[in-house]
């Protein structure tokens, strides 16, 4: 490819991330030129929908969200759909009170340790950038640690909060969205025992056994623990893992945690043949890294359509029932 051709795709994306050296400019341009028409059409529909001021919960909104929220409306839509806006409105000044709260050196040190590790490939988080978002990230995580002392701070939350800051450009909104995720949508994912996270990895295992029995049988035969393969998917909610992460989060804030299972099942089902070639634990770990790359995940529109068709029926009631049995089994194991 000629240098002139390469330069048409900016080296840094709209959120401040540097594109990797092996980034496929040609494939991206080809995809994006056709996708741009869809994005423009969608933006017009959303502007019309939001003219009334609110975001009504309706089948139309659910359909629109599944097709993607335009960047300019994303923060507002996430705030309303997740309940974060209502919490913020009901608690004026609360976020700033948390920042003025009693000092907790242990919490502060834990957060500081992870600041430089958060998005090193994002120019907005570099100390050489002014303003550097590390300070904003520190404030959001510190406030949340004071707000939810049962969780405090846990590795992985830095990526979630960092991403929220990039989308909202607003410290307080990022705090309330983090609270919606950690406190309500994903309970017990980030608590010291991480019971919610461990439970959901087991739930995925049960779903794979039921919907993709060949993969389930391979996992059992090799004695692979799900946590080895998917813990990062769950902890980071696909941040730094899938290029479709924003589209996934659109649905996560609207439809809840079952979206994570839909994404995981779709990735596994789509690459079932590749996974079934694995003959050892390192081999299967490598295959699970491979399935989050390539054209299938790059073409976000097709990918998002697949997550609602490929896994078949998956209600919150089914997920709740599986969580109950998996949680009981984990607690029994001690």
PDB file of C-alpha atoms in Angstrom, residues 9-128:
ATOM      1  CA  UNK A   9      -7.081   6.644   7.804  1.00  0.00           C
ATOM      2  CA  UNK A  10      -6.042   8.820  10.787  1.00  0.00           C
ATOM      3  CA  UNK A  11      -3.328   7.312  12.995  1.00  0.00           C
ATOM      4  CA  UNK A  12      -5.395   8.190  16.068  1.00  0.00           C
ATOM      5  CA  UNK A  13      -9.095   7.334  16.271  1.00  0.00           C
ATOM      6  CA  UNK A  14     -11.817   9.783  17.476  1.00  0.00           C
ATOM      7  CA  UNK A  15     -11.422   8.602  21.094  1.00  0.00           C
ATOM      8  CA  UNK A  16      -7.653   9.120  21.256  1.00  0.00           C
ATOM      9  CA  UNK A  17      -6.505   5.521  20.651  1.00  0.00           C
ATOM     10  CA  UNK A  18      -3.497   4.959  18.402  1.00  0.00           C
ATOM     11  CA  UNK A  19      -4.203   2.449  15.679  1.00  0.00           C
ATOM     12  CA  UNK A  20      -1.887  -0.594  15.921  1.00  0.00           C
ATOM     13  CA  UNK A  21       1.000  -1.084  13.482  1.00  0.00           C
ATOM     14  CA  UNK A  22      -0.764  -4.029  11.835  1.00  0.00           C
ATOM     15  CA  UNK A  23      -4.047  -2.120  11.441  1.00  0.00           C
ATOM     16  CA  UNK A  24      -5.683  -3.082   8.137  1.00  0.00           C
ATOM     17  CA  UNK A  25      -6.347   0.351   6.614  1.00  0.00           C
ATOM     18  CA  UNK A  26      -7.769  -1.015   3.364  1.00  0.00           C
ATOM     19  CA  UNK A  27     -10.280  -3.323   5.057  1.00  0.00           C
ATOM     20  CA  UNK A  28     -11.289  -0.530   7.450  1.00  0.00           C
ATOM     21  CA  UNK A  29     -11.788   2.000   4.632  1.00  0.00           C
ATOM     22  CA  UNK A  30     -13.822  -0.467   2.620  1.00  0.00           C
ATOM     23  CA  UNK A  31     -16.062  -1.241   5.592  1.00  0.00           C
ATOM     24  CA  UNK A  32     -16.365   2.348   6.806  1.00  0.00           C
ATOM     25  CA  UNK A  33     -17.209   3.917   3.442  1.00  0.00           C
ATOM     26  CA  UNK A  34     -20.342   1.745   3.215  1.00  0.00           C
ATOM     27  CA  UNK A  35     -21.084   2.030   6.953  1.00  0.00           C
ATOM     28  CA  UNK A  36     -20.997   5.845   6.858  1.00  0.00           C
ATOM     29  CA  UNK A  37     -24.290   5.942   4.917  1.00  0.00           C
ATOM     30  CA  UNK A  38     -25.940   3.814   7.641  1.00  0.00           C
ATOM     31  CA  UNK A  39     -24.477   6.028  10.401  1.00  0.00           C
ATOM     32  CA  UNK A  40     -25.817   9.204   8.783  1.00  0.00           C
ATOM     33  CA  UNK A  41     -29.285   7.731   8.349  1.00  0.00           C
ATOM     34  CA  UNK A  42     -29.286   6.528  11.949  1.00  0.00           C
ATOM     35  CA  UNK A  43     -28.174   9.904  13.322  1.00  0.00           C
ATOM     36  CA  UNK A  44     -31.169  11.593  11.636  1.00  0.00           C
ATOM     37  CA  UNK A  45     -33.583   9.040  13.162  1.00  0.00           C
ATOM     38  CA  UNK A  46     -32.094   9.478  16.644  1.00  0.00           C
ATOM     39  CA  UNK A  47     -32.237  13.286  16.437  1.00  0.00           C
ATOM     40  CA  UNK A  48     -35.923  13.010  15.582  1.00  0.00           C
ATOM     41  CA  UNK A  49     -36.555  10.545  18.449  1.00  0.00           C
ATOM     42  CA  UNK A  50     -34.796  12.737  21.018  1.00  0.00           C
ATOM     43  CA  UNK A  51     -36.569  15.977  20.070  1.00  0.00           C
ATOM     44  CA  UNK A  52     -39.017  15.495  22.934  1.00  0.00           C
ATOM     45  CA  UNK A  53     -36.196  15.636  25.482  1.00  0.00           C
ATOM     46  CA  UNK A  54     -36.451  12.140  27.049  1.00  0.00           C
ATOM     47  CA  UNK A  55     -35.574   8.629  25.910  1.00  0.00           C
ATOM     48  CA  UNK A  56     -38.806   6.648  26.193  1.00  0.00           C
ATOM     49  CA  UNK A  57     -38.547   2.919  26.948  1.00  0.00           C
ATOM     50  CA  UNK A  58     -40.226   1.338  23.970  1.00  0.00           C
ATOM     51  CA  UNK A  59     -39.765  -1.316  21.314  1.00  0.00           C
ATOM     52  CA  UNK A  60     -38.656   1.406  18.903  1.00  0.00           C
ATOM     53  CA  UNK A  61     -35.910   2.558  21.289  1.00  0.00           C
ATOM     54  CA  UNK A  62     -34.788  -1.050  21.873  1.00  0.00           C
ATOM     55  CA  UNK A  63     -34.526  -1.548  18.100  1.00  0.00           C
ATOM     56  CA  UNK A  64     -32.688   1.751  17.649  1.00  0.00           C
ATOM     57  CA  UNK A  65     -30.242   0.934  20.475  1.00  0.00           C
ATOM     58  CA  UNK A  66     -29.472  -2.482  18.986  1.00  0.00           C
ATOM     59  CA  UNK A  67     -28.581  -0.738  15.729  1.00  0.00           C
ATOM     60  CA  UNK A  68     -26.229   1.646  17.564  1.00  0.00           C
ATOM     61  CA  UNK A  69     -26.472   5.008  19.310  1.00  0.00           C
ATOM     62  CA  UNK A  70     -24.729   7.852  17.417  1.00  0.00           C
ATOM     63  CA  UNK A  71     -21.653   9.226  19.178  1.00  0.00           C
ATOM     64  CA  UNK A  72     -23.193  12.671  19.721  1.00  0.00           C
ATOM     65  CA  UNK A  73     -26.160  11.164  21.619  1.00  0.00           C
ATOM     66  CA  UNK A  74     -24.401   8.248  23.343  1.00  0.00           C
ATOM     67  CA  UNK A  75     -23.682   9.792  26.761  1.00  0.00           C
ATOM     68  CA  UNK A  76     -27.209  11.149  27.096  1.00  0.00           C
ATOM     69  CA  UNK A  77     -28.856   7.864  26.038  1.00  0.00           C
ATOM     70  CA  UNK A  78     -26.646   5.753  28.347  1.00  0.00           C
ATOM     71  CA  UNK A  79     -27.394   8.077  31.273  1.00  0.00           C
ATOM     72  CA  UNK A  80     -31.161   7.779  30.814  1.00  0.00           C
ATOM     73  CA  UNK A  81     -31.435   4.086  29.945  1.00  0.00           C
ATOM     74  CA  UNK A  82     -29.139   2.923  32.765  1.00  0.00           C
ATOM     75  CA  UNK A  83     -30.935   4.949  35.447  1.00  0.00           C
ATOM     76  CA  UNK A  84     -27.735   6.957  36.063  1.00  0.00           C
ATOM     77  CA  UNK A  85     -29.434  10.248  35.116  1.00  0.00           C
ATOM     78  CA  UNK A  86     -32.215   9.680  37.674  1.00  0.00           C
ATOM     79  CA  UNK A  87     -29.631   8.872  40.392  1.00  0.00           C
ATOM     80  CA  UNK A  88     -27.604  11.983  39.565  1.00  0.00           C
ATOM     81  CA  UNK A  89     -30.711  14.196  39.596  1.00  0.00           C
ATOM     82  CA  UNK A  90     -31.830  12.765  42.950  1.00  0.00           C
ATOM     83  CA  UNK A  91     -28.398  13.287  44.554  1.00  0.00           C
ATOM     84  CA  UNK A  92     -27.176  16.783  43.615  1.00  0.00           C
ATOM     85  CA  UNK A  93     -23.693  17.566  44.948  1.00  0.00           C
ATOM     86  CA  UNK A  94     -23.163  13.988  46.170  1.00  0.00           C
ATOM     87  CA  UNK A  95     -20.250  13.254  43.814  1.00  0.00           C
ATOM     88  CA  UNK A  96     -18.314  16.327  44.980  1.00  0.00           C
ATOM     89  CA  UNK A  97     -19.006  15.452  48.636  1.00  0.00           C
ATOM     90  CA  UNK A  98     -17.407  12.043  48.023  1.00  0.00           C
ATOM     91  CA  UNK A  99     -14.246  13.709  46.710  1.00  0.00           C
ATOM     92  CA  UNK A 100     -14.057  15.832  49.874  1.00  0.00           C
ATOM     93  CA  UNK A 101     -14.543  12.728  52.076  1.00  0.00           C
ATOM     94  CA  UNK A 102     -12.179  11.285  54.646  1.00  0.00           C
ATOM     95  CA  UNK A 103      -8.878  10.147  53.127  1.00  0.00           C
ATOM     96  CA  UNK A 104      -8.182   6.467  52.547  1.00  0.00           C
ATOM     97  CA  UNK A 105      -4.456   6.024  51.716  1.00  0.00           C
ATOM     98  CA  UNK A 106      -4.864   2.337  50.832  1.00  0.00           C
ATOM     99  CA  UNK A 107      -7.613   3.086  48.299  1.00  0.00           C
ATOM    100  CA  UNK A 108      -5.648   6.044  46.881  1.00  0.00           C
ATOM    101  CA  UNK A 109      -2.471   3.957  46.425  1.00  0.00           C
ATOM    102  CA  UNK A 110      -4.360   1.088  44.733  1.00  0.00           C
ATOM    103  CA  UNK A 111      -5.890   3.517  42.215  1.00  0.00           C
ATOM    104  CA  UNK A 112      -2.616   5.382  41.586  1.00  0.00           C
ATOM    105  CA  UNK A 113      -0.813   2.111  40.835  1.00  0.00           C
ATOM    106  CA  UNK A 114      -3.138   1.458  37.876  1.00  0.00           C
ATOM    107  CA  UNK A 115      -3.303   4.966  36.369  1.00  0.00           C
ATOM    108  CA  UNK A 116      -0.287   4.540  34.058  1.00  0.00           C
ATOM    109  CA  UNK A 117      -1.504   1.079  33.014  1.00  0.00           C
ATOM    110  CA  UNK A 118      -4.826   2.467  31.799  1.00  0.00           C
ATOM    111  CA  UNK A 119      -4.896   2.821  28.016  1.00  0.00           C
ATOM    112  CA  UNK A 120      -1.164   3.434  27.398  1.00  0.00           C
ATOM    113  CA  UNK A 121      -2.068   3.550  23.676  1.00  0.00           C
ATOM    114  CA  UNK A 122      -4.467   6.476  24.216  1.00  0.00           C
ATOM    115  CA  UNK A 123      -2.992   9.950  23.822  1.00  0.00           C
ATOM    116  CA  UNK A 124      -5.597  11.510  26.143  1.00  0.00           C
ATOM    117  CA  UNK A 125      -4.334   9.464  29.121  1.00  0.00           C
ATOM    118  CA  UNK A 126      -0.672  10.368  28.662  1.00  0.00           C
ATOM    119  CA  UNK A 127       0.989  12.636  31.216  1.00  0.00           C
ATOM    120  CA  UNK A 128       2.396  14.726  28.353  1.00  0.00           C
TER     121      UNK A 128
END
